Short mmCIF file of C-alpha atoms in Angstrom, two decimals:
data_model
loop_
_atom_site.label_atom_id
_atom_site.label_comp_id
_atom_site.label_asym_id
_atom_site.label_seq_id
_atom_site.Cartn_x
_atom_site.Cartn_y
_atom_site.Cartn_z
CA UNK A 1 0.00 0.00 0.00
CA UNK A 2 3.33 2.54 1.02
CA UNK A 3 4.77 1.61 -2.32
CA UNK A 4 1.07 2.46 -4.35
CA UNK A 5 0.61 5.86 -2.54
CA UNK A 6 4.15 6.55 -3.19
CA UNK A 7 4.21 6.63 -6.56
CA UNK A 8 0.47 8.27 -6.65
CA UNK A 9 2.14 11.00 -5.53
CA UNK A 10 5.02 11.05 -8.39
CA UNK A 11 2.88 10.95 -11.15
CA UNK A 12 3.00 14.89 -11.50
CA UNK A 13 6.70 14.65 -11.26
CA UNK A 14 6.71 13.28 -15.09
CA UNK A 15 4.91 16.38 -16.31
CA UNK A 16 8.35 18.13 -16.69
CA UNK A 17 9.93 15.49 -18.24
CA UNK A 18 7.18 15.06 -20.71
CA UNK A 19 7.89 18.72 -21.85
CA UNK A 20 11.89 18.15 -21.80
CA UNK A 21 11.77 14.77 -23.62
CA UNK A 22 9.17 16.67 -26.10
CA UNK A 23 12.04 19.31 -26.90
CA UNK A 24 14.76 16.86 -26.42
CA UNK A 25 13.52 14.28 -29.25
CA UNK A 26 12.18 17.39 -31.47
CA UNK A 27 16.11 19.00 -31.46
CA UNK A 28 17.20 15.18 -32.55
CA UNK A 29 14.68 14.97 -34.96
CA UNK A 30 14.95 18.05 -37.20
CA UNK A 31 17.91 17.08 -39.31
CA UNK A 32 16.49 13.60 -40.75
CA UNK A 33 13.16 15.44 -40.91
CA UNK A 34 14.87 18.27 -43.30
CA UNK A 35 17.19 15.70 -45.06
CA UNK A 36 15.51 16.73 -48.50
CA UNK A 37 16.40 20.34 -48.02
CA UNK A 38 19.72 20.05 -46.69
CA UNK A 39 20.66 17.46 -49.39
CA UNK A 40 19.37 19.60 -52.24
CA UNK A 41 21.46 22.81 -50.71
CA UNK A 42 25.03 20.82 -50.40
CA UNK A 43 24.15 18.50 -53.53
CA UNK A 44 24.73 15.48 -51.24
CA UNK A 45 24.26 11.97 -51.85
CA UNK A 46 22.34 9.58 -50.40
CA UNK A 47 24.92 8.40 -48.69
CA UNK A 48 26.62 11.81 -47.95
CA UNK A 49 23.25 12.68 -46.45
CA UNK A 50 23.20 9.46 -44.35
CA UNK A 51 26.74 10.05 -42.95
CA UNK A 52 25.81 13.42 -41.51
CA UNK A 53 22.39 11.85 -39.97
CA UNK A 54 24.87 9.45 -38.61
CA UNK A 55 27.72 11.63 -37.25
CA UNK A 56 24.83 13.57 -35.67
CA UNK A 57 23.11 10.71 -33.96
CA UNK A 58 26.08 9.35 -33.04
CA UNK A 59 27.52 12.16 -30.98
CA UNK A 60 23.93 11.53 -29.17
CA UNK A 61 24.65 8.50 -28.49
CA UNK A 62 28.55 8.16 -27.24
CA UNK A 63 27.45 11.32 -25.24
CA UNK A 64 24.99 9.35 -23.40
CA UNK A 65 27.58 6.87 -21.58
CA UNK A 66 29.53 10.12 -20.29
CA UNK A 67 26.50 11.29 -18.96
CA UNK A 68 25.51 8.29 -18.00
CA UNK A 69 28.30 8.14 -15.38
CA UNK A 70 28.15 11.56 -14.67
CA UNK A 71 24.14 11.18 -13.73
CA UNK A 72 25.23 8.31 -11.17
CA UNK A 73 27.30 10.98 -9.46
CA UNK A 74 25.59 14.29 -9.89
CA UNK A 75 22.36 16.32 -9.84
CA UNK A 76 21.03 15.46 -13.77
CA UNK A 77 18.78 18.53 -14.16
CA UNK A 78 22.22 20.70 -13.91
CA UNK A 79 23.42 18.15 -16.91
CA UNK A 80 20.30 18.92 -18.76
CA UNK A 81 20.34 22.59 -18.48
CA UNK A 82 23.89 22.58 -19.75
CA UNK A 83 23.12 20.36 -22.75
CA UNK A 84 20.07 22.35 -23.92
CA UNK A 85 21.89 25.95 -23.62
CA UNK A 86 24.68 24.39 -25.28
CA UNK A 87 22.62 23.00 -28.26
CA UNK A 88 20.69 26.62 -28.62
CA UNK A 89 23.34 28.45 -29.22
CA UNK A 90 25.58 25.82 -31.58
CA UNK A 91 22.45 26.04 -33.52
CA UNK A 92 22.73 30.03 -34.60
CA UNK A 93 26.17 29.01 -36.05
CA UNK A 94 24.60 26.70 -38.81
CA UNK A 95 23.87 29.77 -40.57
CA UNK A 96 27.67 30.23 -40.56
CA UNK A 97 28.41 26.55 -42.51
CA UNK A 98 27.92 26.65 -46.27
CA UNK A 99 30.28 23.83 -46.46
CA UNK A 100 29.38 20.29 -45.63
CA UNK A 101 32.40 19.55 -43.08
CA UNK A 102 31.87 22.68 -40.67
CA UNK A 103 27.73 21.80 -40.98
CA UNK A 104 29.00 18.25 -39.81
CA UNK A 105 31.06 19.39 -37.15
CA UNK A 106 28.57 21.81 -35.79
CA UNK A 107 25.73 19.16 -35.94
CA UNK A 108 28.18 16.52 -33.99
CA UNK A 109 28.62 18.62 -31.03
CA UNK A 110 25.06 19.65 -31.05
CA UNK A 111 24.73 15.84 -30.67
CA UNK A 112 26.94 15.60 -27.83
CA UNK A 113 24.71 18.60 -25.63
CA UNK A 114 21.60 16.70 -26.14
CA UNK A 115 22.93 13.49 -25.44
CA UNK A 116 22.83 14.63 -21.40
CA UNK A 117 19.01 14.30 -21.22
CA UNK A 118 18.10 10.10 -21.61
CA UNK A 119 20.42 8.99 -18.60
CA UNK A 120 19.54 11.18 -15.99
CA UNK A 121 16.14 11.45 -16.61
CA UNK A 122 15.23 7.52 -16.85
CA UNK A 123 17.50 7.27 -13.96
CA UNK A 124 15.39 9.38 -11.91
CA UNK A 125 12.12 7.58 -13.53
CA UNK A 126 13.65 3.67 -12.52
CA UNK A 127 14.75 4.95 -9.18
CA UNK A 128 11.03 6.37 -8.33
CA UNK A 129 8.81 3.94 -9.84
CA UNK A 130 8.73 0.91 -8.10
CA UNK A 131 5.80 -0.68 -9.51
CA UNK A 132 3.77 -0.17 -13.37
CA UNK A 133 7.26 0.97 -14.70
CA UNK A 134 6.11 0.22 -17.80
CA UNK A 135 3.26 2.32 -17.57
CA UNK A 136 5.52 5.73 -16.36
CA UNK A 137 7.77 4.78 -18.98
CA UNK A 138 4.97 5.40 -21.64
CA UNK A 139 4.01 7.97 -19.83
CA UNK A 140 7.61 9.38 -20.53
CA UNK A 141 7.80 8.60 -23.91
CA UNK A 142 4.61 9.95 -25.15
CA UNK A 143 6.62 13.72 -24.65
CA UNK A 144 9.01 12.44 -26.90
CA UNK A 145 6.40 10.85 -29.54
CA UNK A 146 4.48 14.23 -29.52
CA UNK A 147 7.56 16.01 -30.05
CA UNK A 148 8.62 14.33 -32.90
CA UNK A 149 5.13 13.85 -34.55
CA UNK A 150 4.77 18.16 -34.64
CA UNK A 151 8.66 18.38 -35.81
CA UNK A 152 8.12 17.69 -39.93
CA UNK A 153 4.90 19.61 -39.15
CA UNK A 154 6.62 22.73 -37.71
CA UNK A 155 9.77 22.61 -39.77
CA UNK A 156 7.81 22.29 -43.16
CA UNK A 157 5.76 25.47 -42.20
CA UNK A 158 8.92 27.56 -42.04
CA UNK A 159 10.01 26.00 -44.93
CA UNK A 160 7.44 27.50 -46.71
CA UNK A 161 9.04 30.98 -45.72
CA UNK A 162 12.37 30.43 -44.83
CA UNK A 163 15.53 28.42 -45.21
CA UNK A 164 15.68 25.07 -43.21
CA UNK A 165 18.38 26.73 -40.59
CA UNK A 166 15.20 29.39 -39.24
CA UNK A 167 13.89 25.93 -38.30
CA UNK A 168 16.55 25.75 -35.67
CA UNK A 169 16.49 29.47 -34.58
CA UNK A 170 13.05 29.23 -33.40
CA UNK A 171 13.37 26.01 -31.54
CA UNK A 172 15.97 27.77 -29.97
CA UNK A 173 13.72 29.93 -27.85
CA UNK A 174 12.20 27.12 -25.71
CA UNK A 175 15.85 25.54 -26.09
CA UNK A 176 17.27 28.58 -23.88
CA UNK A 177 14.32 29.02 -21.33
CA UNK A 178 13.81 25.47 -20.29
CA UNK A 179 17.64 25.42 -19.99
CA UNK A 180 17.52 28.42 -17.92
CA UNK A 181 14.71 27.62 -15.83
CA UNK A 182 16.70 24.50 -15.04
CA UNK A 183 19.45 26.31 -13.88
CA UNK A 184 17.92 29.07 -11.78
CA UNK A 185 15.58 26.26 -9.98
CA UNK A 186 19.15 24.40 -9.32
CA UNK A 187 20.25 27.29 -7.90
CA UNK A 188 17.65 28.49 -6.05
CA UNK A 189 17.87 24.50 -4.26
CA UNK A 190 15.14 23.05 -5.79
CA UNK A 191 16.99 20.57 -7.50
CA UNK A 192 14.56 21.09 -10.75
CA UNK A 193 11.51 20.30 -9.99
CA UNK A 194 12.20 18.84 -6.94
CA UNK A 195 13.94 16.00 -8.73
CA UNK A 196 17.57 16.13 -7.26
CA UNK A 197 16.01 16.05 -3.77
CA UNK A 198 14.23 12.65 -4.86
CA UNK A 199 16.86 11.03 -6.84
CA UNK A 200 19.16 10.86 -4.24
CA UNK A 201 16.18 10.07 -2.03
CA UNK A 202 15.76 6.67 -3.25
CA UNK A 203 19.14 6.09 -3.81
CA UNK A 204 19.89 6.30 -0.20
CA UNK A 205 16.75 3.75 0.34
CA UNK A 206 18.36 2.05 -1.88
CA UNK A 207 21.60 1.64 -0.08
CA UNK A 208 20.21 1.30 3.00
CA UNK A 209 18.75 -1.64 1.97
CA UNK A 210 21.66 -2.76 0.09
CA UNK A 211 23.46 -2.41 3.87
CA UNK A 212 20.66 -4.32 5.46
CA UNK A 213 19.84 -7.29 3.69
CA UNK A 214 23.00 -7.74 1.09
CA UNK A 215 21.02 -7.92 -1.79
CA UNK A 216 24.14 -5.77 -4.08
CA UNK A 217 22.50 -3.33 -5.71
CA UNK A 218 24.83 -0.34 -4.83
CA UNK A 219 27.56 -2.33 -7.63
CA UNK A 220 30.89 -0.49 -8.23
CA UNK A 221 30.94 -0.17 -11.88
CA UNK A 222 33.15 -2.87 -13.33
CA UNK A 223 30.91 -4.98 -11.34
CA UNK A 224 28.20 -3.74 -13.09
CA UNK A 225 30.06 -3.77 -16.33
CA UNK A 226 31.12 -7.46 -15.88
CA UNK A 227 27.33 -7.89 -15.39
CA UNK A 228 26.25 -6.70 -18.48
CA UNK A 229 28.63 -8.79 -20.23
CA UNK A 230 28.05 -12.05 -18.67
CA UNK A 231 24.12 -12.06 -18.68
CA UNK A 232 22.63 -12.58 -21.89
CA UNK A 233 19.31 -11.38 -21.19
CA UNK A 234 20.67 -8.09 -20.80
CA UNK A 235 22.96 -8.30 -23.84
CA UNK A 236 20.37 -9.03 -26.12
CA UNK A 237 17.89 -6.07 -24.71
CA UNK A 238 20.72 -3.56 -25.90
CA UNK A 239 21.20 -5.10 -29.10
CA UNK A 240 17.14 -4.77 -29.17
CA UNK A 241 17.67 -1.36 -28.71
CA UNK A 242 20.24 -1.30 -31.13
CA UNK A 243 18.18 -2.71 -34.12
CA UNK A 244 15.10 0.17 -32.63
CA UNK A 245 17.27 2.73 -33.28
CA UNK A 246 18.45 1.69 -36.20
CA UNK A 247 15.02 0.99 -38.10
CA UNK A 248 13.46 4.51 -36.42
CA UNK A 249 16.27 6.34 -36.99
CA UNK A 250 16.49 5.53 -40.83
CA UNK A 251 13.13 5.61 -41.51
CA UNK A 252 12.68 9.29 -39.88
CA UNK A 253 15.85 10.32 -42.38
CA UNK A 254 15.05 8.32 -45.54
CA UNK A 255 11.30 8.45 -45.60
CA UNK A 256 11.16 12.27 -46.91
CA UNK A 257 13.88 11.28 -49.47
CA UNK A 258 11.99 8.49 -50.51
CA UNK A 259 8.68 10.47 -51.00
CA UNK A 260 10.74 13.35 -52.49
CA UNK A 261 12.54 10.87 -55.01
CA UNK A 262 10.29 8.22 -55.28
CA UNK A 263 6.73 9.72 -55.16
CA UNK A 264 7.55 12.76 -56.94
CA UNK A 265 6.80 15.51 -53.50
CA UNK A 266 8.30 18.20 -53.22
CA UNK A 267 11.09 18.58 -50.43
CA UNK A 268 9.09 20.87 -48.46
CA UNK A 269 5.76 18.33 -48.81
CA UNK A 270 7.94 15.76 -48.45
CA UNK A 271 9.06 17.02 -45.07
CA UNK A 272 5.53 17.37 -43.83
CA UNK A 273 3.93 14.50 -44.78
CA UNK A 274 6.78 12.92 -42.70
CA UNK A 275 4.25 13.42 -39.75
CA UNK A 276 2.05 10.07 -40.85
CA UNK A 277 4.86 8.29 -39.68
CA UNK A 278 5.85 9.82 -36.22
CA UNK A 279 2.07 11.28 -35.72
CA UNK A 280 0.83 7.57 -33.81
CA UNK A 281 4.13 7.16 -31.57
CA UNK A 282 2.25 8.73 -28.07
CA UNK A 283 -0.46 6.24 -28.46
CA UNK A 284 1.74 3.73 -29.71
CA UNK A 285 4.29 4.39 -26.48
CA UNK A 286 1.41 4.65 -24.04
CA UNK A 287 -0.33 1.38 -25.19
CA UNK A 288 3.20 -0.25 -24.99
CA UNK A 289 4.27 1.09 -21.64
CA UNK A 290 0.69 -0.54 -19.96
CA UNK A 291 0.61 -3.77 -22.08
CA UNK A 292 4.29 -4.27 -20.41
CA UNK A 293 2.36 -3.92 -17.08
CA UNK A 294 -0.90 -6.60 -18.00
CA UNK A 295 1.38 -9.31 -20.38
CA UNK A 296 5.11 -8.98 -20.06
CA UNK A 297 7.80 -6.49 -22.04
CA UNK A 298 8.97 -9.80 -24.06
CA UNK A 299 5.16 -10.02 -25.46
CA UNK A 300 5.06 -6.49 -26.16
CA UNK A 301 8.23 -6.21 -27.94
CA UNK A 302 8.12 -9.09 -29.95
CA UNK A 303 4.55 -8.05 -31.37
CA UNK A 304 5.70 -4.72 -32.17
CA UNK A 305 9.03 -5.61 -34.28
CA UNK A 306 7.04 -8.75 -36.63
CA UNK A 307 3.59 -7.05 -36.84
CA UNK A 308 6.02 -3.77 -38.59
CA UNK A 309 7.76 -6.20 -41.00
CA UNK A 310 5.42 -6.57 -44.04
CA UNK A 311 4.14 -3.01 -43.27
CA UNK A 312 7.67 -2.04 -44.15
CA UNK A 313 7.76 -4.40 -46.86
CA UNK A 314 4.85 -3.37 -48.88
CA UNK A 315 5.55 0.28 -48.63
CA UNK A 316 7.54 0.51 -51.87
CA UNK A 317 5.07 -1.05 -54.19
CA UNK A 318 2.12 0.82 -53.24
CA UNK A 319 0.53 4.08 -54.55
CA UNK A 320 1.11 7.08 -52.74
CA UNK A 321 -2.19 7.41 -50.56
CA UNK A 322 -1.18 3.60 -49.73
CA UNK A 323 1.87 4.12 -48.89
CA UNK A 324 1.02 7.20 -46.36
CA UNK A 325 -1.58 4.79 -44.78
CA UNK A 326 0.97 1.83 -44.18
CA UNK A 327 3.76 3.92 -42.68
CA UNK A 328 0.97 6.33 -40.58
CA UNK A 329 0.08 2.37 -39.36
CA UNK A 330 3.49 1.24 -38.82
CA UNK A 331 4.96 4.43 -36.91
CA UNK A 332 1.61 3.64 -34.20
CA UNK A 333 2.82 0.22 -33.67
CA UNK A 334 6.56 -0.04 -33.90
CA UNK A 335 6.83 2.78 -30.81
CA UNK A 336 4.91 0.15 -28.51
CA UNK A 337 8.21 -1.63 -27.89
CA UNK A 338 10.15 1.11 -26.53
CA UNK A 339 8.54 1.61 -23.08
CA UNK A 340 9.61 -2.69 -23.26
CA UNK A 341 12.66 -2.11 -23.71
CA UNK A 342 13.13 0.42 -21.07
CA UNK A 343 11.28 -1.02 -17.86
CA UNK A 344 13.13 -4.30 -18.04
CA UNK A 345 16.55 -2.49 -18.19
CA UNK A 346 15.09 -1.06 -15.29
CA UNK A 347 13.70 -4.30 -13.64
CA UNK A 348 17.71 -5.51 -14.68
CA UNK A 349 19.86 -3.34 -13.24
CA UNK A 350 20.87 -2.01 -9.85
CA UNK A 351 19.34 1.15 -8.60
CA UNK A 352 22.82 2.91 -8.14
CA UNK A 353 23.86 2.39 -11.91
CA UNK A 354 20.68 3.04 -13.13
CA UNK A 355 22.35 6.19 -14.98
CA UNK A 356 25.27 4.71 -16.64
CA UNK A 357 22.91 1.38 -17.68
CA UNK A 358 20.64 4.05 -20.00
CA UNK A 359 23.80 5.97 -20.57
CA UNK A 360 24.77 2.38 -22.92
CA UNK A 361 21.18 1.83 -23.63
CA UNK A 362 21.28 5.49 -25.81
CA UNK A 363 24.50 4.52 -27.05
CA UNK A 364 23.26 0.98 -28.40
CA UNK A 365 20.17 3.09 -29.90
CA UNK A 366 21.34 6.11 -31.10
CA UNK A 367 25.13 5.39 -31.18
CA UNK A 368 24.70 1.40 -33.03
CA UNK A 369 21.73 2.51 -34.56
CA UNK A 370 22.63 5.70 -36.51
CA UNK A 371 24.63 3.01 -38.70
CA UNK A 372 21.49 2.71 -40.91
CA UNK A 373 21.91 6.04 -41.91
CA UNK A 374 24.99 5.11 -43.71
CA UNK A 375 23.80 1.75 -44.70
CA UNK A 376 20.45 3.19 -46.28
CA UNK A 377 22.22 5.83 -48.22
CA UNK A 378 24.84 3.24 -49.58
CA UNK A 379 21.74 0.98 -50.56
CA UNK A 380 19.79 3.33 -51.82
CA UNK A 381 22.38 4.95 -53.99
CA UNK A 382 23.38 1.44 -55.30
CA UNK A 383 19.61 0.11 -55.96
CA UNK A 384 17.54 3.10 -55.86
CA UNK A 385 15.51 4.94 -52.82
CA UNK A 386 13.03 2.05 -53.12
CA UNK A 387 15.28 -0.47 -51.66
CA UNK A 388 15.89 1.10 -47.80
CA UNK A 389 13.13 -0.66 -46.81
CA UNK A 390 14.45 -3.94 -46.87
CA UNK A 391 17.59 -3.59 -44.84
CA UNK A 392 15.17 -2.36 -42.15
CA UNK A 393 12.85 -5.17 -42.65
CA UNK A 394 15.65 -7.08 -42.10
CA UNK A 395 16.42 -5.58 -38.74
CA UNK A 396 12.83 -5.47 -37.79
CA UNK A 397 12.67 -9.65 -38.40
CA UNK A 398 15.82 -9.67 -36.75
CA UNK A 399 15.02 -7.73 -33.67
CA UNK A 400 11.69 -9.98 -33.61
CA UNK A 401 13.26 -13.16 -33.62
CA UNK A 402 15.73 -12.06 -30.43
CA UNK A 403 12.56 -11.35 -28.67
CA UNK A 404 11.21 -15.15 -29.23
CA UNK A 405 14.46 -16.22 -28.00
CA UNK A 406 14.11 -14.04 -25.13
CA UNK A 407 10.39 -15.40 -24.15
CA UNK A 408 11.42 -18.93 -24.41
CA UNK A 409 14.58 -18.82 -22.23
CA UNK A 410 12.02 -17.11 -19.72
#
């Protein structure tokens, strides 16, 4: 009953990271959103295009184990504050890069800044729900889904008006404020929100009981390290996470290009219409997060990767108003297995390395799985736009099949 009131009383504690995961995931999401536009201004290949997606999400994603450690030791709303201000202002110097390798540059250590928001804020999530993790976790994600379902929407709109790079100046404004109101509630001892205060709250319950009955959660980290490596289950949910990012990530870059290219839009249009494919992910997260709660995250996952696979499949063959229909259907159900993925990292790992353990879970996703972006633009400058779907079909069958192997070891 304790542990049921408790977290009662931190479901208003995920409004604020709603709102930052919104702005986080809509920063990360702008370049493959604008790929059409920023490819037609360098005169970029596929492939070109693909390795800038991927230098981008990669930064993200090496980031994250450096703040993953640093989240295990410090405040994380101070790490957030700093990653956002950081990010606003690289942004104003893309309208300083007319060449590709300063605009990759810039982009890679915008990468880096927003790579401090995942860790500490799932951290803080694991540490302070105890029971329906799944559930808060979908919570959480739906700020990100809604983020990046209005991002094609907003960008193409100033499109319409404006070069891509105003795109970034006006996300800047919300950049700088949440940053700022980070900082001055740090200062003034809140701890953002009140989150610092309860972070280290639980971890101290944690250790106490870690003192009191044994039970090892409070790991030093090659402990926790050597854990990872010697338990499979684990293993295989980060290479799950690896093939999610990998299959999302390419999809938001190459599905503008491909309706651009291959179904004659225009860049701008192309942009937009980008939206049928992120618009479902908040449902999509939220029905994942409490399906891990009623049937298992093993269930959940595994649905979500093979029930995507011939959606992906078909996509090339069919007309345009088809196509729209089958990727608006796929981007609602392939979300579901995020909120999965993340409560039984959670449910695996110790409370006092909670940081550092989605610090490598960002990295596997965003770090292992900006590789498509490379992959896709070598395939599709080889065989045609036509042909990314099937290396992601191929990851999607892939990740499925883990999952079964997952369920029946259970």
């Amino acid at each position: 009953m304790k542990e049921t009131e408790k977290n009662v009383q931190l479901v208003p504690a995920l409004i604020p990271f709603i709102v930052l995961h919104g702005l986080m995931h809509i920063l990360a999401t702008t370049l493959p959103a604008l790929s059409p536009l920023v490819k037609a201004e360098f005169l970029l290949s596929n492939t070109m295009i693909g390795a800038l997606s991927f230098a981008f999400a990669a930064a993200i994603g090496l980031g994250s184990i450096l703040s993953g450690l640093l989240s295990d030791r410090y405040d994380g709303m101070m790490l957030i504050s700093l990653g956002f201000f950081s990010t606003a202002i690289l942004s104003g110097l893309l309208f300083l890069s007319h060449d590709f390798l300063p605009l990759t540059l810039i982009f890679i250590v915008m990468g880096f800044g927003l790579s401090f928001y995942h860790p500490s804020a799932l951290s803080h999530i694991a540490n302070s729900f105890k029971i329906k993790r799944g559930r808060a976790f979908g919570v959480h994600e739906t700020g990100a889904s809604i983020g990046i379902a209005v991002t094609p929407l907003i960008a193409a709109f100033i499109c319409f008006y404006a070069e891509w790079r105003f795109v970034y100046i006006f996300w800047a404004f919300p950049t700088i404020f949440f940053a700022f109101l980070l900082f001055k509630r740090m200062k003034e001892g809140k701890g953002g929100w009140g989150v610092g205060r309860m972070k280290r709250r639980f971890l101290s319950d944690a250790r106490a009981n870690v003192n009191a009955n044994g039970n090892g959660n409070d790991v030093k980290l090659k402990d926790f390290l050597r854990q990872i490596i010697s338990t499979g289950s684990i293993r295989r949910i980060y290479i799950i996470e690896g093939l999610f990012g990998f299959v999302f990530g390419g999809s938001l870059t190459f599905i503008p290009i491909f309706l651009n290219e291959a179904k004659g839009l225009s860049p701008t249009l192309a942009v937009m219409l980008t939206c049928v494919f992120t618009a479902g992910g908040a449902i999509g997260k939220f029905v994942g997060g409490h399906f891990s709660d009623l049937v298992g995250e093993r269930k959940v996952m595994a649905y979500g990767f093979f029930l995507v696979a011939p959606l992906f499949f078909v996509v090339p063959f069919l007309p345009l108003l088809w196509a729209i229909m089958a990727l608006a259907l796929a981007g609602l159900i392939f979300p579901t297995v995020l909120p999965a993925i993340i409560a039984t990292i959670s449910r695996e790992v110790p409370p006092s390395r909670t940081g550092i353990a989605f610090g490598l879970l960002m990295f596997a996703g965003f770090g292992f799985g900006s590789t498509s972006r490379i992959i896709l633009g070598l395939v599709s400058d080889s065989f045609g736009i036509s042909a990314v779907f099937y290396p992601i079909v191929a990851a999607v069958l892939i990740g499925g099949v883990l999952n079964v192997c997952m369920s029946g070891r259970e």
